[in-house]
mmCIF file of N, CA and C in Angstrom:
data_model
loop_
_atom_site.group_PDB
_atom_site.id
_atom_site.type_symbol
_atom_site.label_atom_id
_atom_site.label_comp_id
_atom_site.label_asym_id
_atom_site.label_seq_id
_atom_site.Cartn_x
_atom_site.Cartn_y
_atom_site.Cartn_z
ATOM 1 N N UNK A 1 -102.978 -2.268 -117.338
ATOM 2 C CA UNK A 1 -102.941 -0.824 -117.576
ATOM 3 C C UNK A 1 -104.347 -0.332 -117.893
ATOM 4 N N UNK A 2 -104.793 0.505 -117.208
ATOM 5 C CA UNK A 2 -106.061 1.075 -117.362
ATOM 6 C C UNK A 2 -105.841 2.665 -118.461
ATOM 7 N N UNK A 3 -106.634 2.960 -119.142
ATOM 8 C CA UNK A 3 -106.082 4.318 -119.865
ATOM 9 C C UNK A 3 -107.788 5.305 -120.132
ATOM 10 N N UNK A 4 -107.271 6.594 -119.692
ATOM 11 C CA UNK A 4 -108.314 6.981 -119.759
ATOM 12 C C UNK A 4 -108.167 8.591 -120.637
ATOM 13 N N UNK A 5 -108.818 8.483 -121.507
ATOM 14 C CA UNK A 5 -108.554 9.610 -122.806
ATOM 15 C C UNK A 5 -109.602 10.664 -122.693
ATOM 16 N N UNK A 6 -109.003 12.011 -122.658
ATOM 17 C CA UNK A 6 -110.168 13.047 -122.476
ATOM 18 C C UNK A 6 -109.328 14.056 -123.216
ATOM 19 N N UNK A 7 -110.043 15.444 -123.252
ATOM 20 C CA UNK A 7 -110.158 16.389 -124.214
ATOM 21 C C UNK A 7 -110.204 16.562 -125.439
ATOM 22 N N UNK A 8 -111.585 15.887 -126.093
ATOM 23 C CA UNK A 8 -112.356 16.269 -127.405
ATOM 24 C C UNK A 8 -113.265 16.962 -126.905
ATOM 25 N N UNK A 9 -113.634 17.707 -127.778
ATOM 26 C CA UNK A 9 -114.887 18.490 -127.957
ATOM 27 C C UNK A 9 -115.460 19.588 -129.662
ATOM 28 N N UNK A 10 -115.782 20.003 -129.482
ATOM 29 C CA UNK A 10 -116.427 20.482 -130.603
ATOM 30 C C UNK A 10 -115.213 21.505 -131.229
ATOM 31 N N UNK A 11 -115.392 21.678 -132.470
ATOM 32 C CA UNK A 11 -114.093 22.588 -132.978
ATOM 33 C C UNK A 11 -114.502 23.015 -133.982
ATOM 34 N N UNK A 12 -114.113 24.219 -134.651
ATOM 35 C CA UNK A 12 -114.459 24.889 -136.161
ATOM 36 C C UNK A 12 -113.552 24.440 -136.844
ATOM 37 N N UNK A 13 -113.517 24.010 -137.968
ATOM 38 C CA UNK A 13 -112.799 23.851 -139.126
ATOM 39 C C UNK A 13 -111.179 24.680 -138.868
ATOM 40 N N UNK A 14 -109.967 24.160 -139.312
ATOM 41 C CA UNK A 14 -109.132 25.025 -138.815
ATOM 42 C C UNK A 14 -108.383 25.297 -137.478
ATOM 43 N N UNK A 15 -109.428 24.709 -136.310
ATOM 44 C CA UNK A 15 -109.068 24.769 -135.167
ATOM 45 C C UNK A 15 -108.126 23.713 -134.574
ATOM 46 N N UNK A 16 -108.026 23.825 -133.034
ATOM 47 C CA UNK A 16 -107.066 22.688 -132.286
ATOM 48 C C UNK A 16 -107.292 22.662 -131.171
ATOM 49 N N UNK A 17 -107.543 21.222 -131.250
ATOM 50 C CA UNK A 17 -107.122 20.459 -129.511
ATOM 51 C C UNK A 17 -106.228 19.652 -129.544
ATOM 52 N N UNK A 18 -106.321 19.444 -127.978
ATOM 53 C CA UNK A 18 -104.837 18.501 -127.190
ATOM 54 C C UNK A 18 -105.691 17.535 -126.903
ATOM 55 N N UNK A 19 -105.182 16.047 -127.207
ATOM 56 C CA UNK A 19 -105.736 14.831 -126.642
ATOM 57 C C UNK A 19 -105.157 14.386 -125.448
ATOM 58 N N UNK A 20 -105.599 13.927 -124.451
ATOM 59 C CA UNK A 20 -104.651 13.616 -123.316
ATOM 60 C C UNK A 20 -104.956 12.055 -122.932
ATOM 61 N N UNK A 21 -104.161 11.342 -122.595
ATOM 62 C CA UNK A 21 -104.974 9.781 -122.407
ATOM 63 C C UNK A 21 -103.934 9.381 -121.091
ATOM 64 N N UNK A 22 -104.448 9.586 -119.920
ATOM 65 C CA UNK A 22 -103.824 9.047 -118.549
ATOM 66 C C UNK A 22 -103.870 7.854 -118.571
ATOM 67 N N UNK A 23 -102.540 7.115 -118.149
ATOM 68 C CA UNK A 23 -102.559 5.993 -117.418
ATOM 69 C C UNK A 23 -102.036 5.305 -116.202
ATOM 70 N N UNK A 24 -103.171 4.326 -115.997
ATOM 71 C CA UNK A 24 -102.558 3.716 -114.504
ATOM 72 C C UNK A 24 -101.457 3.026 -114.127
ATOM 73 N N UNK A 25 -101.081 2.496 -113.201
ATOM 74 C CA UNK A 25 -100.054 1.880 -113.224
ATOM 75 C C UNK A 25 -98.648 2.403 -113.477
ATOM 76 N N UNK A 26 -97.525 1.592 -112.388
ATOM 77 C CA UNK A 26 -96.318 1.948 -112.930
ATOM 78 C C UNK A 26 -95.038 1.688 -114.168
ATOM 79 N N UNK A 27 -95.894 1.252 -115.381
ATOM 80 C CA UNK A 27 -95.391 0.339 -116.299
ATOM 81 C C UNK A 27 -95.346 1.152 -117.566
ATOM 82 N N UNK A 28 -96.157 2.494 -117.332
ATOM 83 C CA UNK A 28 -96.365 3.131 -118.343
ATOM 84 C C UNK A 28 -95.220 3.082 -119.398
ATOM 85 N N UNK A 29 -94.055 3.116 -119.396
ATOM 86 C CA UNK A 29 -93.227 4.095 -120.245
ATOM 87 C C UNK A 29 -92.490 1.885 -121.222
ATOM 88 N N UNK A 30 -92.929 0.927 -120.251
ATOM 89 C CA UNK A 30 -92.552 -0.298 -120.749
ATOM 90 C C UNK A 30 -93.794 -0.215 -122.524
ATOM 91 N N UNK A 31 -94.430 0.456 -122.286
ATOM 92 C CA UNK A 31 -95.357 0.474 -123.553
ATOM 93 C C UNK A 31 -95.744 1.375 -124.556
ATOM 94 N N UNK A 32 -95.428 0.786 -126.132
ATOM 95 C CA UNK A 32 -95.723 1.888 -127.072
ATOM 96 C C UNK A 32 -97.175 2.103 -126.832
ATOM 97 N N UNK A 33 -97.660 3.726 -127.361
ATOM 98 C CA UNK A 33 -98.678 3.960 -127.183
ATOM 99 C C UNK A 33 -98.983 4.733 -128.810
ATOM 100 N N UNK A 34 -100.657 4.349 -128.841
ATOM 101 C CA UNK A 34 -101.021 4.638 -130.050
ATOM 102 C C UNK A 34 -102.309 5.411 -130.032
ATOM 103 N N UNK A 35 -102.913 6.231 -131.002
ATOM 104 C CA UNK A 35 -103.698 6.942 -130.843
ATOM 105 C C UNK A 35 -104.697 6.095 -132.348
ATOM 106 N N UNK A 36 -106.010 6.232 -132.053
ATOM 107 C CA UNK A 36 -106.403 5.529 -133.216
ATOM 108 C C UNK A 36 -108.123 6.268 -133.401
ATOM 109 N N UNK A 37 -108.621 6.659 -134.083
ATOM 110 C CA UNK A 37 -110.109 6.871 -134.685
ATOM 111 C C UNK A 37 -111.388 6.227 -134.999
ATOM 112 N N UNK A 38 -112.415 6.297 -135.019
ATOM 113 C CA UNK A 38 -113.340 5.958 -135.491
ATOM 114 C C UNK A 38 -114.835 6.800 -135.701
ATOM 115 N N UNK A 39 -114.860 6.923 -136.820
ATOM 116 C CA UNK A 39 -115.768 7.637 -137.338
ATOM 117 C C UNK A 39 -116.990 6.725 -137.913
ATOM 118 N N UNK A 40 -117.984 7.436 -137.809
ATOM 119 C CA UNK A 40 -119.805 6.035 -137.660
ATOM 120 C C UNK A 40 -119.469 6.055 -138.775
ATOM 121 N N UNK A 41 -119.614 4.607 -138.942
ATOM 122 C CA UNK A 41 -120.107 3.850 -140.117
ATOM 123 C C UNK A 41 -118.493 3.242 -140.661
ATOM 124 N N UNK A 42 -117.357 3.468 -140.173
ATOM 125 C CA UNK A 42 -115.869 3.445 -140.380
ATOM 126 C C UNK A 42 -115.658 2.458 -139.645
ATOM 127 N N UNK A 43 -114.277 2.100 -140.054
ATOM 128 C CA UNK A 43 -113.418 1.038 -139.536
ATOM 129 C C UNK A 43 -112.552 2.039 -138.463
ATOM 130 N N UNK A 44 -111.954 1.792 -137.360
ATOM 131 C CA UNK A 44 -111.187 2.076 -136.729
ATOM 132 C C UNK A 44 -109.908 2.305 -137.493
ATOM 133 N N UNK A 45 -109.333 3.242 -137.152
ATOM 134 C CA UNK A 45 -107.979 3.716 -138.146
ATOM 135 C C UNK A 45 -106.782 4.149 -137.168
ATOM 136 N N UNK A 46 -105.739 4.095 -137.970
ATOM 137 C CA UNK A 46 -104.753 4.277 -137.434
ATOM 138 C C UNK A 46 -104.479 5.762 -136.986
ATOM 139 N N UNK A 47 -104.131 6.365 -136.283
ATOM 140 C CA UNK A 47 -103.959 7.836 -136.408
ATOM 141 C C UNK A 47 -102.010 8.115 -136.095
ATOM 142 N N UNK A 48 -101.683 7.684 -135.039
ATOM 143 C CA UNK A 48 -100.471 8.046 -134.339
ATOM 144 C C UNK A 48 -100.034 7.068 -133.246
ATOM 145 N N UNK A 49 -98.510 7.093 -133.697
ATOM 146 C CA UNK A 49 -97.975 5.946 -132.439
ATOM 147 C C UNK A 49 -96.861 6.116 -131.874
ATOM 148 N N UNK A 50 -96.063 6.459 -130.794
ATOM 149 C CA UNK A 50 -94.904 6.274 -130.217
ATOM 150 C C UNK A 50 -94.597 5.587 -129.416
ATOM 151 N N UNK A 51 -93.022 5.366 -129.972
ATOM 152 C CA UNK A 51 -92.709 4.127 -129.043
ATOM 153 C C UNK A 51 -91.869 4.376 -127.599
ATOM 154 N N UNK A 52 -91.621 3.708 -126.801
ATOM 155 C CA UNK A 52 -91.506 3.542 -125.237
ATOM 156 C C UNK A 52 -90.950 4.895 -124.533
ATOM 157 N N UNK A 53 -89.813 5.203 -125.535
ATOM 158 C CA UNK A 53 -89.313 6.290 -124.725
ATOM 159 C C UNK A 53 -89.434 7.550 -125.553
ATOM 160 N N UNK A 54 -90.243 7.532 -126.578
ATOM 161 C CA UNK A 54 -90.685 8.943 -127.125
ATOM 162 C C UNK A 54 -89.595 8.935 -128.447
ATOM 163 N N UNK A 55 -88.812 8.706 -128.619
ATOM 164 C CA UNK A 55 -87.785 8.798 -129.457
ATOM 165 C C UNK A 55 -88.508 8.724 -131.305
ATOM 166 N N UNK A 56 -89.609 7.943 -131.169
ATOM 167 C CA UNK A 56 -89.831 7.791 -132.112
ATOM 168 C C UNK A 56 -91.306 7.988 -132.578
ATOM 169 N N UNK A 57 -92.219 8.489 -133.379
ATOM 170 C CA UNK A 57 -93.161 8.741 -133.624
ATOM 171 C C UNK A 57 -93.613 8.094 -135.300
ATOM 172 N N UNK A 58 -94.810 7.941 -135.498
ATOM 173 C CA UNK A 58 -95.590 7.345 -136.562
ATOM 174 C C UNK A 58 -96.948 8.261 -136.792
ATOM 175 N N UNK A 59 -96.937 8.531 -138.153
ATOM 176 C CA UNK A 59 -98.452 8.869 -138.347
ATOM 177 C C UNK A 59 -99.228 8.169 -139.635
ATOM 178 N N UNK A 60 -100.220 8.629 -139.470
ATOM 179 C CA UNK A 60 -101.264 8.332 -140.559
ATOM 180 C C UNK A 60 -100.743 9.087 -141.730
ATOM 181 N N UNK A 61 -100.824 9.112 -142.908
ATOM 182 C CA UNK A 61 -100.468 10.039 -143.789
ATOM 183 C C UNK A 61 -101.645 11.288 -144.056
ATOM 184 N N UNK A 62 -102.916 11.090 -143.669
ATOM 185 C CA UNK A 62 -103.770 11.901 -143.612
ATOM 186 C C UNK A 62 -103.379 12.946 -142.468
ATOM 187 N N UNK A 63 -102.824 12.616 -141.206
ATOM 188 C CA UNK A 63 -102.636 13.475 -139.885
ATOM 189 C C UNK A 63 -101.040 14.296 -140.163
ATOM 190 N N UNK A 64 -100.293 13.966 -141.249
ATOM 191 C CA UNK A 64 -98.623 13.938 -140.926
ATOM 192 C C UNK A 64 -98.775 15.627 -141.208
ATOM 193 N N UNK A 65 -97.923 16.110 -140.232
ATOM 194 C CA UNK A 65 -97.756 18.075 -140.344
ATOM 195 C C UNK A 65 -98.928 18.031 -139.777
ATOM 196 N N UNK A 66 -99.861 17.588 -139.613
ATOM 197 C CA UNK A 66 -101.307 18.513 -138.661
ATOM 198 C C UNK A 66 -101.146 17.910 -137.189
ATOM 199 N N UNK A 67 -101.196 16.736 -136.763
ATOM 200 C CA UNK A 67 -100.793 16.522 -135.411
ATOM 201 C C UNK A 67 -99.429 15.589 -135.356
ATOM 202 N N UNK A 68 -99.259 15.731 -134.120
ATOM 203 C CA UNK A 68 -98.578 15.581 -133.279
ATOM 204 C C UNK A 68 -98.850 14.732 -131.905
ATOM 205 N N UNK A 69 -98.087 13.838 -131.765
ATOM 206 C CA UNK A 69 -98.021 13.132 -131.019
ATOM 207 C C UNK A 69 -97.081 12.675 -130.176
ATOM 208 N N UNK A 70 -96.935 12.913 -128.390
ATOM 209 C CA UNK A 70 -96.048 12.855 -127.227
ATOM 210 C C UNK A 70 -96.063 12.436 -126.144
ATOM 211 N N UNK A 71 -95.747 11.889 -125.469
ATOM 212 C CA UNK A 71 -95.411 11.284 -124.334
ATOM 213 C C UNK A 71 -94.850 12.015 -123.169
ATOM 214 N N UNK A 72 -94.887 11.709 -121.763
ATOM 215 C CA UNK A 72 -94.359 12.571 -120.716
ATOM 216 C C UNK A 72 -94.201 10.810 -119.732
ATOM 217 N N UNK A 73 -93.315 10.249 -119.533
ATOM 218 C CA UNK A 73 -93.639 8.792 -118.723
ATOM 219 C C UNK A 73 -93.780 9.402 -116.978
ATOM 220 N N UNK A 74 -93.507 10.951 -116.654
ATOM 221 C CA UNK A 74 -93.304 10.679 -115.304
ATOM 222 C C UNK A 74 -94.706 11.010 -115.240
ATOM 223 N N UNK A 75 -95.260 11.005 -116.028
ATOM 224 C CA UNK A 75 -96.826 12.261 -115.883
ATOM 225 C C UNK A 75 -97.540 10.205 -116.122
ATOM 226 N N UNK A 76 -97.269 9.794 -116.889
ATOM 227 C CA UNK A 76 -97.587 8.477 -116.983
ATOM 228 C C UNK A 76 -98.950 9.078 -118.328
ATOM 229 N N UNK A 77 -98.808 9.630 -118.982
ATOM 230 C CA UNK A 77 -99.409 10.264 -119.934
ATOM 231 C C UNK A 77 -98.602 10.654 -121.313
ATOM 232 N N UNK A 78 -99.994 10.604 -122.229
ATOM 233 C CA UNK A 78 -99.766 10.326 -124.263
ATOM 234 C C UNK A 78 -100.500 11.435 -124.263
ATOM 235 N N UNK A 79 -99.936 12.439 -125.270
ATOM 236 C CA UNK A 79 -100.784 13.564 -125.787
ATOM 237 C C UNK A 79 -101.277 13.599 -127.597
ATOM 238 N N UNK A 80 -102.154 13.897 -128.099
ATOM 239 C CA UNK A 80 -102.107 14.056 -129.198
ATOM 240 C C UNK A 80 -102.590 15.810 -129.526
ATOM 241 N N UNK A 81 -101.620 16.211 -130.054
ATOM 242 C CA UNK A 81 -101.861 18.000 -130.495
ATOM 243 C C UNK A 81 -102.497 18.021 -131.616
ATOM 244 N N UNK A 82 -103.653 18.211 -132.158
ATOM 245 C CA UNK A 82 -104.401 18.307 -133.452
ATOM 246 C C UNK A 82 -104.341 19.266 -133.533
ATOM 247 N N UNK A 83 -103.781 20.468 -134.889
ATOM 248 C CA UNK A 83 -103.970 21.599 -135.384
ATOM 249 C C UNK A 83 -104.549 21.173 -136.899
ATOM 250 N N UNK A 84 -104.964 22.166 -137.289
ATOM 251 C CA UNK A 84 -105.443 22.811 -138.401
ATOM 252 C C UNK A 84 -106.681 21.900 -138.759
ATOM 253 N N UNK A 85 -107.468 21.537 -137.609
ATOM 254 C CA UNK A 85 -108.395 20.572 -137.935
ATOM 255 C C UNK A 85 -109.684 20.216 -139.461
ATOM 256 N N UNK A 86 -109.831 19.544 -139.730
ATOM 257 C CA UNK A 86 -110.554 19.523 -140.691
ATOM 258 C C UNK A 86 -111.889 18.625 -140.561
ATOM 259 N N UNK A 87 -113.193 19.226 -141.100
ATOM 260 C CA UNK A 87 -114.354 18.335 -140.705
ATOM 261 C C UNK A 87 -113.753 16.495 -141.014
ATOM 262 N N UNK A 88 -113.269 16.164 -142.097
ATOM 263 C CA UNK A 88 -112.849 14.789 -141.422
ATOM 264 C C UNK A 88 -111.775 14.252 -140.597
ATOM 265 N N UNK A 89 -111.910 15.263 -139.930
ATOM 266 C CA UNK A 89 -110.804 13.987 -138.615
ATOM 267 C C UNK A 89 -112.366 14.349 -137.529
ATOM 268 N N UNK A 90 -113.456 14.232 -138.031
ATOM 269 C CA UNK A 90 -114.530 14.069 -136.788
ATOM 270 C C UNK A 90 -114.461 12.212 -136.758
ATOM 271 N N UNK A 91 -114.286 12.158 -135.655
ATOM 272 C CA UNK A 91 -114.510 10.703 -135.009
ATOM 273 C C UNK A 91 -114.376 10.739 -133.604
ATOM 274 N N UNK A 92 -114.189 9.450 -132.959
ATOM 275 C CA UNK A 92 -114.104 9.120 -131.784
ATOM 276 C C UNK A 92 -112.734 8.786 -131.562
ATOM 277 N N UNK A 93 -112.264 9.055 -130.926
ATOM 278 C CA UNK A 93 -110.527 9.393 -130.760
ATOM 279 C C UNK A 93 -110.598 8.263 -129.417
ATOM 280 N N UNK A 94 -109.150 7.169 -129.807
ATOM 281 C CA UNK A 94 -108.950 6.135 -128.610
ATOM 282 C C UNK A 94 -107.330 5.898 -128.736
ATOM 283 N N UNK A 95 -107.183 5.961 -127.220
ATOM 284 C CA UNK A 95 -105.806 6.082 -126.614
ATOM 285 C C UNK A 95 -105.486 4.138 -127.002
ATOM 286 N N UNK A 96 -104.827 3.705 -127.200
ATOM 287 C CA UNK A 96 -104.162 2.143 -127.009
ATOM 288 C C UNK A 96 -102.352 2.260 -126.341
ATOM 289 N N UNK A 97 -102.633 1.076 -125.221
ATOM 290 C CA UNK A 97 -101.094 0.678 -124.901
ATOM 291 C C UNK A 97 -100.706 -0.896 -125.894
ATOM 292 N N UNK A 98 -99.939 -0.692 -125.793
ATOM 293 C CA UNK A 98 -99.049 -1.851 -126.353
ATOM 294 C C UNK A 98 -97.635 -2.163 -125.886
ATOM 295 N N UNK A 99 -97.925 -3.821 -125.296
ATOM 296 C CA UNK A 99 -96.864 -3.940 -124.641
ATOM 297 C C UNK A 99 -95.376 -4.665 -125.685
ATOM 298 N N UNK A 100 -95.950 -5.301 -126.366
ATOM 299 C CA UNK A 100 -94.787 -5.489 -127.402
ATOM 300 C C UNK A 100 -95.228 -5.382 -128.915
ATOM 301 N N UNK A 101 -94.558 -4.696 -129.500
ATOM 302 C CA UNK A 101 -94.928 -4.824 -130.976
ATOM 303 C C UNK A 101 -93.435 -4.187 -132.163
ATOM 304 N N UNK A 102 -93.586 -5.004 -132.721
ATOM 305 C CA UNK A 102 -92.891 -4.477 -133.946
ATOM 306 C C UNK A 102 -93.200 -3.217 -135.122
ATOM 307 N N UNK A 103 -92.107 -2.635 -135.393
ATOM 308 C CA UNK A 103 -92.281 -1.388 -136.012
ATOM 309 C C UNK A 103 -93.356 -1.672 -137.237
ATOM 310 N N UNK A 104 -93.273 -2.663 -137.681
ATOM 311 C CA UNK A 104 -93.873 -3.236 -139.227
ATOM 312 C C UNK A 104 -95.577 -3.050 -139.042
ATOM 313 N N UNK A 105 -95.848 -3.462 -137.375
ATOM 314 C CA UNK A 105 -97.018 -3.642 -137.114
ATOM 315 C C UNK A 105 -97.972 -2.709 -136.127
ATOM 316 N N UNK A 106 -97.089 -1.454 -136.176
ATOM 317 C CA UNK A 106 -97.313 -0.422 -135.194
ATOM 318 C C UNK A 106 -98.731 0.116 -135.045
ATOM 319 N N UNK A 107 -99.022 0.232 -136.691
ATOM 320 C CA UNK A 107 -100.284 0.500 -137.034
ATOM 321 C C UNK A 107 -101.702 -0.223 -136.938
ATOM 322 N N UNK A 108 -101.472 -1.545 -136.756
ATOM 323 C CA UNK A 108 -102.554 -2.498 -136.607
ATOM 324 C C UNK A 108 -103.440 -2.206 -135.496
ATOM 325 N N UNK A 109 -104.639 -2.078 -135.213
ATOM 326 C CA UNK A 109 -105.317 -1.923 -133.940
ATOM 327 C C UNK A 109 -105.187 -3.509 -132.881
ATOM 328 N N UNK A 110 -105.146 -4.619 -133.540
ATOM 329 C CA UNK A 110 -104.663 -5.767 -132.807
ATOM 330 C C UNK A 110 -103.877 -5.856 -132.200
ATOM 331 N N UNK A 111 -102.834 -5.151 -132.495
ATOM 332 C CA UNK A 111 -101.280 -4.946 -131.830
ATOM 333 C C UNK A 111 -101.329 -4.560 -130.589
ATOM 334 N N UNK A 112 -102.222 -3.973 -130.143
ATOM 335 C CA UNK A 112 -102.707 -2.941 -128.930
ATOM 336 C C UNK A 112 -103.105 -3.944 -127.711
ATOM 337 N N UNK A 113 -102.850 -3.744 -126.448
ATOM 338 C CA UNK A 113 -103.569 -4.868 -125.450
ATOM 339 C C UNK A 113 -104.197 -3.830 -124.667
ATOM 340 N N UNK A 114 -104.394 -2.857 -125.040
ATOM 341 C CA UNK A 114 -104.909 -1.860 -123.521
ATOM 342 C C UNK A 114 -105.466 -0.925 -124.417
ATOM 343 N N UNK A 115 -106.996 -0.548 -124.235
ATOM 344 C CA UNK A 115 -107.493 0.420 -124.804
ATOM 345 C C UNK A 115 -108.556 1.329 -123.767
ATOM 346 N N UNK A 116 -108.254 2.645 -123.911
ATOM 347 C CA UNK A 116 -109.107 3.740 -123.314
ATOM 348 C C UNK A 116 -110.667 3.434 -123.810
ATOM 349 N N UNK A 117 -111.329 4.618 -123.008
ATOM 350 C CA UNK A 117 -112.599 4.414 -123.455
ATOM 351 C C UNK A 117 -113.192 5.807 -124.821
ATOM 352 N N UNK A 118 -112.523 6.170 -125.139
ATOM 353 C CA UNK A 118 -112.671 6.737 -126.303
ATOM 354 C C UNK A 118 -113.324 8.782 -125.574
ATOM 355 N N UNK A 119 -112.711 9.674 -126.809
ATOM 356 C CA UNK A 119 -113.341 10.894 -126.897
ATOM 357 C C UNK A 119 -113.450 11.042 -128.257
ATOM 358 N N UNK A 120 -114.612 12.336 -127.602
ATOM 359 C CA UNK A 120 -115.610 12.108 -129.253
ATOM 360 C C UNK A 120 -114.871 13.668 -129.669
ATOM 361 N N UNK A 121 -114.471 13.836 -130.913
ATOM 362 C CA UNK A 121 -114.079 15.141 -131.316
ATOM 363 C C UNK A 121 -114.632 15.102 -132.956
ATOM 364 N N UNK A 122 -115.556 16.544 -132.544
ATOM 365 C CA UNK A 122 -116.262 17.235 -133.877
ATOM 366 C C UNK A 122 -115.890 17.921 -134.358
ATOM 367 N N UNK A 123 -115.640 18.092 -135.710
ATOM 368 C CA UNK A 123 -115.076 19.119 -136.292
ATOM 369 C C UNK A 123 -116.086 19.935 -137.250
ATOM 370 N N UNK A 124 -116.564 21.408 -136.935
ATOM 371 C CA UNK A 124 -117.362 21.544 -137.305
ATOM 372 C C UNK A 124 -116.997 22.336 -138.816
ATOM 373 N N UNK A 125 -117.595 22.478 -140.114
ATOM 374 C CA UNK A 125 -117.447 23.581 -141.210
ATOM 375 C C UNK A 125 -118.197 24.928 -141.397
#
């Protein structure tokens, strides 16, 4: 699975974007997909995860009520909706597939076998 994540860009405090992370292949919907961060000088973090058929969603407790996170399998595409942005959710935003994982471990970035190449989203004050 190849995955390719676009729409970050610059934002005012308060504001919102849509994350979009395409993928290849016809296997898409066999895999939970996760949304994850990294901000310089940070560890990679968890942000958002749903599993195969959308039914179920996970967040960070920092993101929970501000985004949102969805799936479309015929589009073969993961969205992440960021509202009410705040200067720290500035990082580098990365799409992950995952082909098997347990709920316990949803959050782990290891868990993941397929990772995008990252968008950068600024949040400005």
């Amino acid at each position: 699975v190849q995955l390719q994540a676009s729409g970050g860009g610059l934002v005012q405090a308060g504001g919102s974007l849509r994350l979009s992370c395409a993928a290849s292949g016809r296997t898409f919907s066999s895999y939970a997909m996760g949304w994850f961060r990294q901000a310089p000088g940070k560890e990679r973090e968890f942000v958002a995860a749903i599993r195969r058929s959308g039914g179920s969603t996970y967040y960070a407790d920092s993101v929970k009520g501000r985004f949102t996170i969805s799936r479309d399998n015929a589009k073969n595409t993961v969205y992440l909706q960021m509202n009410s942005l705040k200067p720290e959710d500035t990082a580098v935003y990365y799409c992950a597939a995952a082909g098997s994982v347990i709920l316990s471990a949803i959050r782990r970035p290891n868990e993941y076998d397929y990772w995008g190449q990252g968008t950068l989203v600024t949040v400005s004050s």
